[in-house]
Amino acid sequence: MEETRSAQGAGRGGAGSAGGARRTGRALTPVRLREVEAPRVERMHTGIGELDRVLGGGLVPGSLVLIGGSPGIGKSTLTSGALGNLAAAGRRVLYVSGEESASQVKLRAARLGPGALDVPIVAETDLDTVLATIEGERPEAVVVDSVQVLYDPALSGSPGSVGQVREVAGRLMRLAKERGVAVILVGHVTKEGSIAGPRVLEHLVDCVLSFEGERERAYRTLRALKNRFGSTNEVGVFEMHEHGLVEVEDASARFVGEATRAPGSVVLCAMEGSRPLLVEVQALVAPSELVPPRRVANGVDRNRLALVLAVLARHGGVGLGSSDVFVSVAGGVRVDEPGADLAIALALASAAGGFALGGERPLAAFGELGLTGELREAAHADRRLAEAAKFGLDGVVSPGAGAGTLRQALSRAQSATKPLEMRAINAN
Ligand code: TYD
Ligand code: MG
């Protein structure tokens, strides 16, 4: 909080208060909110629809946006692409590369299409030089890649230390506000999210975007963790290709098409912010040699998995206490909502029993599990059902309509499964 105030307040005339000078304050006349002038900001469209949507409708001039993600996830690719599109649309842009040489950045840009090569670049890590260059060039949008490698030699800490990272972000923030430049800061986070960089900046910047996914997998999700100019609910889905990141607008179709429909597979009707998304939840249950047995969760919260396992054992008749359990959301997507409980439970039951769920189309489900085994409503049920229907998934197991408890949901799931499939399984 303190840093926010000092960063924003600096340069607004606090000079006289230094040293032993007498402090006198000038009384202000408050203005009624209704009379406050709020100029309509015209957002810059990056030409990357998923990015614009997550930003809340485009890049706001004078804003400071932090894009965090683990190394190799595609932050440089995404930001280069955005600047390339802005340049192609006639905007003044600047790419400050502290991590890679100009020629390395060029190699990447060459794969990204024509606009990307029109982006002016400086390869520099000295903060004063970078600030002076931005002052001189007066771009409308700047990418600083990354906040961890820029440094102020006047400060003692090494690049990437908390002090340096704060200084870099604070001074870029001031410049952004004074000159109306949109500044995108790239920041690396480790798997534990622990690095000094992005975490200490969250309160300072206007938007924090998190770029996630598994490096070996093609899918990437971009979500806003904080957004002063929009909702934090939006999620963008991308796929890493040979020629850069491609937006996945029909993510549901993609994930349903890829669903294996084997034992342990269930399609979850998830909500990613305001957007329904169908994703495949996979579970594997195997006899364990370990005490306690393994519980591995990819793309779902570990604590929710623990809860689902307990409810399954206590109220669903599916005890997995001596089994290793693996649950993952296919495609490297992360779902962080209680509405995922039922799909996880059904996937586990299906994996444990060795039977596939669903008929010609995969079985879909959503709903929250309560501690007493009851099935609770999940937000936006209508939109989840509509998304499922859109892709021909008609047998959705969800709260209400005869499924008030986990047990009822389990039997609904079994009865929604085509006998043909059952016979095929029994024959194995
Ligand atoms: P990069 O944007 O450099 O990641 P970050 O800046 O987050 O560290 O890209 C990471 C990976 O993406 C890199 O291993 C190469 C791969 N990639 C592609 O597969 N296709 C492409 O067109 C580009 C530019 C990168
Ligand atoms: Mg990079």
Short mmCIF file of C-alpha atoms and ligand atoms in Angstrom, two decimals:
data_model
loop_
_atom_site.label_atom_id
_atom_site.label_comp_id
_atom_site.label_asym_id
_atom_site.label_seq_id
_atom_site.Cartn_x
_atom_site.Cartn_y
_atom_site.Cartn_z
CA MET A 1 0.00 0.00 0.00
CA GLU A 2 2.72 2.38 1.04
CA GLU A 3 4.68 1.87 -2.15
CA THR A 4 1.62 2.46 -4.26
CA ARG A 5 1.09 5.82 -2.67
CA SER A 6 4.67 6.92 -2.88
CA ALA A 7 5.01 5.80 -6.48
CA GLN A 8 1.91 7.63 -7.57
CA GLY A 9 2.44 10.64 -5.37
CA ALA A 10 6.02 11.21 -6.40
CA GLY A 11 6.55 13.96 -8.90
CA ARG A 12 3.35 15.67 -7.85
CA GLY A 13 5.10 18.30 -5.84
CA GLY A 14 6.35 16.65 -2.69
CA ALA A 15 9.77 18.27 -3.12
CA GLY A 16 9.38 20.90 -0.39
CA SER A 17 8.74 18.35 2.32
CA ALA A 18 12.30 17.01 2.25
CA GLY A 19 14.86 17.82 4.93
CA GLY A 20 13.99 19.99 7.88
CA ALA A 21 11.67 22.39 6.02
CA ARG A 22 8.47 23.37 7.85
CA ARG A 23 5.62 21.22 6.65
CA THR A 24 2.51 23.06 5.66
CA GLY A 25 -0.36 21.49 3.77
CA ARG A 26 -2.64 23.27 1.36
CA ALA A 27 -6.29 22.45 1.98
CA LEU A 28 -8.12 21.02 -1.00
CA THR A 29 -11.75 21.43 -1.99
CA PRO A 30 -13.30 18.01 -2.51
CA VAL A 31 -15.27 17.42 -5.67
CA ARG A 32 -18.46 15.40 -5.84
CA LEU A 33 -17.81 12.18 -7.74
CA ARG A 34 -20.53 13.10 -10.21
CA GLU A 35 -18.58 16.18 -11.20
CA VAL A 36 -15.23 14.45 -11.53
CA GLU A 37 -14.14 14.49 -15.11
CA ALA A 38 -13.29 11.06 -16.36
CA PRO A 39 -12.10 11.25 -19.94
CA ARG A 40 -13.14 8.27 -21.99
CA VAL A 41 -9.98 6.34 -22.67
CA GLU A 42 -9.57 4.93 -26.09
CA ARG A 43 -8.06 1.50 -25.77
CA MET A 44 -5.46 0.18 -28.14
CA HIS A 45 -6.34 -3.10 -29.75
CA THR A 46 -3.43 -5.47 -29.88
CA GLY A 47 -5.00 -7.47 -32.66
CA ILE A 48 -4.79 -10.53 -30.44
CA GLY A 49 -8.43 -11.00 -29.51
CA GLU A 50 -7.81 -13.25 -26.51
CA LEU A 51 -5.27 -10.77 -25.08
CA ASP A 52 -7.56 -7.80 -25.64
CA ARG A 53 -10.41 -9.61 -23.95
CA VAL A 54 -8.34 -10.50 -20.89
CA LEU A 55 -7.15 -6.89 -20.68
CA GLY A 56 -10.79 -5.80 -20.55
CA GLY A 57 -11.11 -4.62 -24.16
CA GLY A 58 -7.59 -3.64 -25.17
CA LEU A 59 -4.55 -1.87 -23.80
CA VAL A 60 -5.24 1.30 -21.81
CA PRO A 61 -2.87 4.20 -22.58
CA GLY A 62 -0.76 5.08 -19.55
CA SER A 63 -1.30 1.73 -17.88
CA LEU A 64 1.30 -0.62 -16.49
CA VAL A 65 0.61 -4.26 -17.25
CA LEU A 66 2.63 -7.13 -15.82
CA ILE A 67 2.65 -10.42 -17.71
CA GLY A 68 4.04 -13.18 -15.54
CA GLY A 69 4.77 -16.75 -16.45
CA SER A 70 7.40 -19.43 -16.23
CA PRO A 71 10.36 -19.30 -18.62
CA GLY A 72 9.61 -20.64 -22.07
CA ILE A 73 5.85 -20.33 -21.76
CA GLY A 74 5.66 -17.74 -24.57
CA LYS A 75 5.69 -14.29 -22.95
CA SER A 76 8.14 -12.84 -25.46
CA THR A 77 6.22 -14.42 -28.31
CA LEU A 78 2.93 -12.98 -27.10
CA THR A 79 4.24 -9.48 -26.44
CA SER A 80 6.23 -9.34 -29.70
CA GLY A 81 3.12 -10.37 -31.58
CA ALA A 82 1.04 -7.70 -29.86
CA LEU A 83 3.58 -4.96 -30.64
CA GLY A 84 3.84 -6.18 -34.22
CA ASN A 85 0.10 -5.82 -34.67
CA LEU A 86 0.08 -2.39 -33.05
CA ALA A 87 2.92 -1.30 -35.33
CA ALA A 88 1.05 -2.64 -38.35
CA ALA A 89 -1.96 -0.56 -37.24
CA GLY A 90 0.22 2.56 -37.31
CA ARG A 91 0.96 2.85 -33.58
CA ARG A 92 4.35 3.92 -32.28
CA VAL A 93 5.80 1.04 -30.31
CA LEU A 94 9.09 0.02 -28.71
CA TYR A 95 10.45 -3.34 -27.59
CA VAL A 96 13.07 -3.20 -24.86
CA SER A 97 14.88 -6.50 -24.68
CA GLY A 98 17.10 -7.03 -21.69
CA GLU A 99 17.19 -10.80 -21.96
CA GLU A 100 17.93 -11.44 -25.58
CA SER A 101 20.04 -9.66 -28.15
CA ALA A 102 18.32 -7.78 -30.96
CA SER A 103 19.28 -10.53 -33.40
CA GLN A 104 17.75 -13.20 -31.18
CA VAL A 105 14.52 -11.24 -31.00
CA LYS A 106 14.62 -10.82 -34.75
CA LEU A 107 14.85 -14.58 -35.25
CA ARG A 108 11.67 -15.03 -33.23
CA ALA A 109 9.89 -12.12 -34.90
CA ALA A 110 10.67 -13.53 -38.33
CA ARG A 111 8.47 -16.51 -37.48
CA LEU A 112 5.61 -14.34 -36.31
CA GLY A 113 4.59 -12.68 -39.53
CA PRO A 114 5.24 -9.35 -41.27
CA GLY A 115 4.22 -6.76 -38.61
CA ALA A 116 6.58 -8.20 -36.03
CA LEU A 117 9.65 -7.18 -38.02
CA ASP A 118 8.53 -3.54 -38.07
CA VAL A 119 8.89 -3.25 -34.30
CA PRO A 120 11.74 -0.97 -33.21
CA ILE A 121 13.94 -2.64 -30.60
CA VAL A 122 16.64 -1.69 -28.14
CA ALA A 123 18.63 -4.34 -26.30
CA GLU A 124 19.45 -2.69 -23.00
CA THR A 125 19.42 -3.40 -19.28
CA ASP A 126 20.34 -0.02 -17.78
CA LEU A 127 17.20 1.56 -16.38
CA ASP A 128 18.21 5.19 -16.98
CA THR A 129 19.09 4.45 -20.59
CA VAL A 130 15.79 2.68 -21.11
CA LEU A 131 13.79 5.53 -19.57
CA ALA A 132 15.67 8.11 -21.65
CA THR A 133 15.02 6.10 -24.79
CA ILE A 134 11.31 5.90 -24.06
CA GLU A 135 11.25 9.67 -23.38
CA GLY A 136 12.99 10.26 -26.69
CA GLU A 137 10.97 7.86 -28.80
CA ARG A 138 7.58 8.66 -27.26
CA PRO A 139 6.01 5.30 -28.12
CA GLU A 140 2.35 4.62 -27.34
CA ALA A 141 3.15 1.10 -26.18
CA VAL A 142 6.37 -0.38 -24.79
CA VAL A 143 7.28 -3.92 -23.86
CA VAL A 144 10.02 -4.34 -21.27
CA ASP A 145 11.33 -7.90 -21.41
CA SER A 146 11.97 -8.52 -18.59
CA VAL A 147 11.57 -6.58 -15.37
CA GLN A 148 14.11 -8.88 -13.72
CA VAL A 149 17.05 -7.95 -15.91
CA LEU A 150 16.73 -4.16 -15.89
CA TYR A 151 18.65 -2.42 -13.14
CA ASP A 152 19.61 0.89 -11.67
CA PRO A 153 23.40 0.92 -11.04
CA ALA A 154 22.85 3.51 -8.28
CA LEU A 155 21.11 0.86 -6.18
CA SER A 156 23.10 -1.80 -4.42
CA GLY A 157 21.03 -4.90 -5.20
CA SER A 158 21.68 -7.10 -8.21
CA PRO A 159 19.19 -7.24 -11.10
CA GLY A 160 16.10 -9.20 -10.11
CA SER A 161 16.38 -8.39 -6.42
CA VAL A 162 13.30 -7.02 -4.71
CA GLY A 163 14.76 -3.52 -4.46
CA GLN A 164 15.77 -3.39 -8.10
CA VAL A 165 12.55 -4.85 -9.40
CA ARG A 166 10.53 -2.33 -7.37
CA GLU A 167 12.65 0.56 -8.58
CA VAL A 168 12.38 -0.51 -12.21
CA ALA A 169 8.62 -0.94 -12.03
CA GLY A 170 8.11 2.25 -9.98
CA ARG A 171 9.99 4.46 -12.38
CA LEU A 172 8.39 2.91 -15.44
CA MET A 173 5.05 3.44 -13.74
CA ARG A 174 5.78 7.14 -13.30
CA LEU A 175 6.81 7.46 -16.92
CA ALA A 176 3.73 5.56 -18.07
CA LYS A 177 1.41 7.89 -16.16
CA GLU A 178 3.21 11.09 -17.13
CA ARG A 179 3.51 10.32 -20.81
CA GLY A 180 0.44 8.19 -21.30
CA VAL A 181 2.55 5.27 -22.50
CA ALA A 182 1.18 1.78 -22.05
CA VAL A 183 3.98 -0.29 -20.54
CA ILE A 184 3.91 -4.07 -20.60
CA LEU A 185 6.35 -5.57 -18.15
CA VAL A 186 7.36 -9.17 -18.67
CA GLY A 187 8.19 -11.06 -15.48
CA HIS A 188 9.35 -14.60 -14.89
CA VAL A 189 7.87 -16.71 -12.17
CA THR A 190 9.22 -20.03 -11.02
CA LYS A 191 6.96 -23.04 -10.64
CA GLU A 192 6.40 -22.11 -7.01
CA GLY A 193 5.62 -18.53 -8.01
CA SER A 194 8.21 -17.49 -5.48
CA ILE A 195 10.69 -15.37 -7.39
CA ALA A 196 11.29 -11.83 -6.17
CA GLY A 197 9.95 -10.38 -9.39
CA PRO A 198 6.26 -10.40 -10.22
CA ARG A 199 4.90 -11.11 -6.74
CA VAL A 200 6.27 -7.93 -5.20
CA LEU A 201 4.83 -5.88 -8.06
CA GLU A 202 1.25 -6.99 -7.96
CA HIS A 203 0.04 -4.09 -5.88
CA LEU A 204 1.94 -1.53 -7.92
CA VAL A 205 0.81 -2.28 -11.46
CA ASP A 206 -2.63 -1.79 -12.99
CA CYS A 207 -3.01 -5.26 -14.40
CA VAL A 208 -1.40 -8.58 -13.61
CA LEU A 209 -1.78 -11.18 -16.30
CA SER A 210 -0.66 -14.72 -15.78
CA PHE A 211 0.39 -16.84 -18.71
CA GLU A 212 0.14 -20.49 -17.82
CA GLY A 213 0.37 -23.94 -19.25
CA GLU A 214 2.77 -26.79 -19.39
CA ARG A 215 5.81 -26.13 -21.43
CA GLU A 216 5.66 -29.44 -23.24
CA ARG A 217 1.99 -28.99 -24.08
CA ALA A 218 0.66 -26.78 -26.80
CA TYR A 219 -2.14 -25.08 -24.83
CA ARG A 220 -1.60 -21.87 -22.91
CA THR A 221 -4.06 -19.89 -20.87
CA LEU A 222 -3.86 -16.20 -20.18
CA ARG A 223 -5.80 -14.86 -17.23
CA ALA A 224 -6.03 -11.61 -15.33
CA LEU A 225 -5.20 -11.89 -11.62
CA LYS A 226 -5.75 -8.18 -11.17
CA ASN A 227 -7.25 -5.62 -13.50
CA ARG A 228 -8.02 -2.00 -12.71
CA PHE A 229 -9.68 -1.63 -16.10
CA GLY A 230 -11.70 -4.77 -16.43
CA SER A 231 -12.83 -8.05 -14.98
CA THR A 232 -10.45 -10.62 -13.59
CA ASN A 233 -12.66 -13.39 -14.86
CA GLU A 234 -11.66 -13.57 -18.46
CA VAL A 235 -9.40 -16.28 -19.75
CA GLY A 236 -7.74 -16.48 -23.12
CA VAL A 237 -6.73 -19.81 -24.62
CA PHE A 238 -3.77 -20.09 -26.98
CA GLU A 239 -1.89 -22.81 -28.72
CA MET A 240 1.84 -22.63 -29.40
CA HIS A 241 2.57 -23.37 -33.02
CA GLU A 242 5.58 -23.28 -35.25
CA HIS A 243 4.54 -19.78 -36.28
CA GLY A 244 3.82 -18.35 -32.88
CA LEU A 245 0.83 -18.37 -30.63
CA VAL A 246 -2.52 -19.04 -32.19
CA GLU A 247 -5.71 -18.04 -30.43
CA VAL A 248 -8.04 -20.91 -29.72
CA GLU A 249 -11.50 -19.47 -30.04
CA ASP A 250 -13.24 -22.83 -30.24
CA ALA A 251 -11.46 -24.30 -27.23
CA SER A 252 -14.48 -26.37 -26.18
CA ALA A 253 -14.72 -28.05 -29.57
CA ARG A 254 -11.03 -28.80 -29.42
CA PHE A 255 -11.11 -30.35 -25.95
CA VAL A 256 -14.29 -32.36 -26.54
CA GLY A 257 -12.85 -33.67 -29.79
CA GLU A 258 -9.72 -34.78 -27.98
CA ALA A 259 -11.53 -36.42 -25.06
CA THR A 260 -10.45 -40.04 -24.85
CA ARG A 261 -13.74 -41.44 -23.50
CA ALA A 262 -11.76 -44.19 -21.83
CA PRO A 263 -12.35 -45.22 -18.20
CA GLY A 264 -11.36 -42.23 -16.06
CA SER A 265 -12.41 -39.60 -18.60
CA VAL A 266 -15.23 -37.11 -18.06
CA VAL A 267 -15.90 -33.78 -19.74
CA LEU A 268 -16.25 -30.92 -17.28
CA CYS A 269 -18.54 -28.03 -18.16
CA ALA A 270 -16.32 -25.36 -16.60
CA MET A 271 -16.72 -21.62 -16.38
CA GLU A 272 -13.64 -19.64 -17.16
CA GLY A 273 -14.79 -16.24 -16.09
CA SER A 274 -17.80 -15.32 -18.17
CA ARG A 275 -17.03 -17.99 -20.72
CA PRO A 276 -18.14 -21.59 -20.54
CA LEU A 277 -15.41 -24.04 -21.45
CA LEU A 278 -15.63 -27.79 -21.90
CA VAL A 279 -12.48 -29.57 -20.76
CA GLU A 280 -11.62 -33.20 -20.25
CA VAL A 281 -10.85 -34.30 -16.71
CA GLN A 282 -8.79 -37.49 -16.55
CA ALA A 283 -8.23 -39.70 -13.55
CA LEU A 284 -6.01 -42.67 -12.95
CA VAL A 285 -6.34 -44.93 -9.95
CA ALA A 286 -3.73 -47.59 -9.26
CA PRO A 287 -2.77 -49.82 -6.30
CA SER A 288 -0.26 -48.03 -4.15
CA GLU A 289 3.01 -49.18 -2.63
CA LEU A 290 3.23 -46.06 -0.53
CA VAL A 291 1.88 -44.92 2.80
CA PRO A 292 0.36 -42.42 2.43
CA PRO A 293 -0.48 -43.10 -1.21
CA ARG A 294 0.18 -40.55 -3.92
CA ARG A 295 -2.28 -37.79 -4.74
CA VAL A 296 -1.23 -35.92 -7.83
CA ALA A 297 -3.33 -33.07 -9.16
CA ASN A 298 -2.61 -31.25 -12.42
CA GLY A 299 -4.86 -28.38 -13.30
CA VAL A 300 -7.06 -28.81 -10.24
CA ASP A 301 -6.48 -27.71 -6.69
CA ARG A 302 -4.93 -30.35 -4.41
CA ASN A 303 -7.23 -29.48 -1.56
CA ARG A 304 -10.31 -29.87 -3.73
CA LEU A 305 -9.02 -33.25 -4.84
CA ALA A 306 -8.61 -34.26 -1.21
CA LEU A 307 -12.17 -33.15 -0.51
CA VAL A 308 -13.58 -35.01 -3.49
CA LEU A 309 -11.72 -38.19 -2.45
CA ALA A 310 -13.10 -37.93 1.07
CA VAL A 311 -16.67 -37.37 -0.11
CA LEU A 312 -16.35 -40.24 -2.60
CA ALA A 313 -15.19 -42.58 0.16
CA ARG A 314 -17.71 -41.48 2.75
CA HIS A 315 -20.79 -40.82 0.61
CA GLY A 316 -20.16 -42.47 -2.73
CA GLY A 317 -18.96 -45.90 -1.68
CA VAL A 318 -15.72 -45.41 -3.60
CA GLY A 319 -12.82 -45.70 -1.14
CA LEU A 320 -9.41 -45.06 -2.63
CA GLY A 321 -7.39 -45.00 0.58
CA SER A 322 -4.91 -47.61 -0.62
CA SER A 323 -4.61 -46.36 -4.18
CA ASP A 324 -2.43 -43.82 -5.89
CA VAL A 325 -4.63 -41.20 -7.47
CA PHE A 326 -3.78 -38.93 -10.37
CA VAL A 327 -6.14 -36.30 -11.71
CA SER A 328 -5.38 -33.92 -14.51
CA VAL A 329 -7.17 -31.55 -16.82
CA ALA A 330 -6.23 -32.38 -20.37
CA GLY A 331 -4.39 -29.81 -22.45
CA GLY A 332 -2.65 -28.28 -19.46
CA VAL A 333 -5.67 -26.12 -18.61
CA ARG A 334 -6.28 -25.18 -14.98
CA VAL A 335 -9.76 -25.12 -13.49
CA ASP A 336 -10.13 -23.46 -10.16
CA GLU A 337 -13.75 -23.66 -9.16
CA PRO A 338 -15.89 -25.83 -6.92
CA GLY A 339 -18.09 -26.56 -9.94
CA ALA A 340 -15.40 -29.02 -11.04
CA ASP A 341 -15.98 -31.37 -8.07
CA LEU A 342 -18.53 -33.67 -9.64
CA ALA A 343 -16.58 -34.20 -12.84
CA ILE A 344 -13.51 -35.08 -10.78
CA ALA A 345 -15.55 -37.48 -8.66
CA LEU A 346 -17.08 -39.20 -11.69
CA ALA A 347 -13.73 -39.47 -13.41
CA LEU A 348 -12.29 -41.10 -10.28
CA ALA A 349 -15.21 -43.50 -9.93
CA SER A 350 -14.93 -44.41 -13.58
CA ALA A 351 -11.18 -44.95 -13.27
CA ALA A 352 -11.54 -46.99 -10.10
CA GLY A 353 -14.28 -49.18 -11.57
CA GLY A 354 -12.58 -49.54 -14.93
CA PHE A 355 -15.70 -48.56 -16.86
CA ALA A 356 -16.00 -45.78 -19.43
CA LEU A 357 -18.79 -43.24 -19.01
CA GLY A 358 -20.92 -41.86 -21.81
CA GLY A 359 -22.30 -43.19 -25.04
CA GLU A 360 -21.62 -42.01 -28.55
CA ARG A 361 -20.55 -38.70 -27.02
CA PRO A 362 -18.47 -38.30 -23.87
CA LEU A 363 -20.26 -37.86 -20.58
CA ALA A 364 -20.26 -34.30 -19.26
CA ALA A 365 -20.77 -33.10 -15.69
CA PHE A 366 -20.49 -30.17 -13.34
CA GLY A 367 -21.52 -29.34 -9.77
CA GLU A 368 -20.05 -28.72 -6.38
CA LEU A 369 -19.84 -31.43 -3.74
CA GLY A 370 -20.83 -30.61 -0.18
CA LEU A 371 -19.26 -32.28 2.81
CA THR A 372 -22.40 -34.27 3.51
CA GLY A 373 -22.41 -35.79 0.04
CA GLU A 374 -24.96 -33.38 -1.36
CA LEU A 375 -24.61 -31.93 -4.81
CA ARG A 376 -24.68 -28.16 -4.81
CA GLU A 377 -25.63 -25.75 -7.56
CA ALA A 378 -22.75 -24.24 -9.48
CA ALA A 379 -22.90 -20.72 -10.89
CA HIS A 380 -24.14 -20.23 -14.48
CA ALA A 381 -25.69 -23.68 -14.82
CA ASP A 382 -27.66 -22.52 -17.87
CA ARG A 383 -24.57 -21.39 -19.71
CA ARG A 384 -22.71 -24.59 -18.92
CA LEU A 385 -25.61 -26.68 -20.19
CA ALA A 386 -25.92 -24.54 -23.31
CA GLU A 387 -22.23 -25.01 -24.07
CA ALA A 388 -22.57 -28.77 -23.64
CA ALA A 389 -25.62 -28.85 -25.89
CA LYS A 390 -23.75 -26.86 -28.52
CA PHE A 391 -21.30 -29.72 -28.81
CA GLY A 392 -23.89 -32.47 -28.73
CA LEU A 393 -23.28 -33.52 -25.13
CA ASP A 394 -26.83 -34.09 -24.04
CA GLY A 395 -26.42 -36.38 -21.04
CA VAL A 396 -24.98 -33.82 -18.65
CA VAL A 397 -24.95 -34.92 -15.02
CA SER A 398 -25.49 -31.81 -12.91
CA PRO A 399 -27.21 -30.68 -9.70
CA GLY A 400 -30.99 -30.79 -9.70
CA ALA A 401 -33.11 -32.94 -11.99
CA GLY A 402 -32.90 -36.07 -9.87
CA ALA A 403 -29.29 -35.66 -8.83
CA GLY A 404 -29.30 -34.14 -5.37
CA THR A 405 -26.49 -36.23 -3.96
CA LEU A 406 -23.24 -37.74 -5.13
CA ARG A 407 -24.79 -41.21 -5.03
CA GLN A 408 -27.63 -40.17 -7.28
CA ALA A 409 -25.19 -38.46 -9.62
CA LEU A 410 -23.11 -41.65 -9.78
CA SER A 411 -26.10 -43.73 -10.76
CA ARG A 412 -27.25 -41.08 -13.24
CA ALA A 413 -23.80 -41.22 -14.83
CA GLN A 414 -23.96 -45.01 -15.08
CA SER A 415 -27.43 -44.99 -16.59
CA ALA A 416 -26.40 -42.32 -19.11
CA THR A 417 -23.77 -44.75 -20.27
CA LYS A 418 -24.79 -46.74 -23.31
CA PRO A 419 -25.15 -50.50 -22.70
CA LEU A 420 -23.13 -51.08 -25.84
CA GLU A 421 -20.15 -49.43 -24.22
CA MET A 422 -20.65 -51.44 -21.07
CA ARG A 423 -20.61 -54.66 -23.05
CA ALA A 424 -17.43 -53.58 -24.79
CA ILE A 425 -15.82 -52.98 -21.42
CA ASN A 426 -17.05 -56.27 -19.94
CA ALA A 427 -15.56 -58.14 -22.85
CA ASN A 428 -12.10 -56.89 -21.96
P1 TYD B 1 9.19 -17.44 -25.59
O1 TYD B 1 8.20 -16.45 -26.07
O2 TYD B 1 10.62 -17.13 -25.83
O3 TYD B 1 8.97 -17.73 -24.02
P2 TYD B 1 9.24 -16.78 -22.75
O4 TYD B 1 9.49 -15.40 -23.24
O5 TYD B 1 8.01 -16.89 -21.92
O6 TYD B 1 10.41 -17.35 -22.03
O7 TYD B 1 8.82 -18.82 -26.30
C1 TYD B 1 8.96 -20.02 -25.66
C2 TYD B 1 8.93 -21.23 -26.51
O8 TYD B 1 8.03 -21.20 -27.57
C3 TYD B 1 10.29 -21.51 -27.12
O9 TYD B 1 10.76 -22.70 -26.50
C4 TYD B 1 10.06 -21.75 -28.56
C5 TYD B 1 8.58 -21.85 -28.70
N1 TYD B 1 8.08 -21.19 -29.93
C6 TYD B 1 7.36 -21.92 -30.83
O10 TYD B 1 7.10 -23.11 -30.65
N2 TYD B 1 6.90 -21.31 -31.96
C7 TYD B 1 7.16 -20.00 -32.22
O11 TYD B 1 6.72 -19.48 -33.26
C8 TYD B 1 7.92 -19.25 -31.27
C9 TYD B 1 8.24 -17.82 -31.52
C10 TYD B 1 8.36 -19.88 -30.12
MG MG B 2 11.28 -14.32 -23.11
#
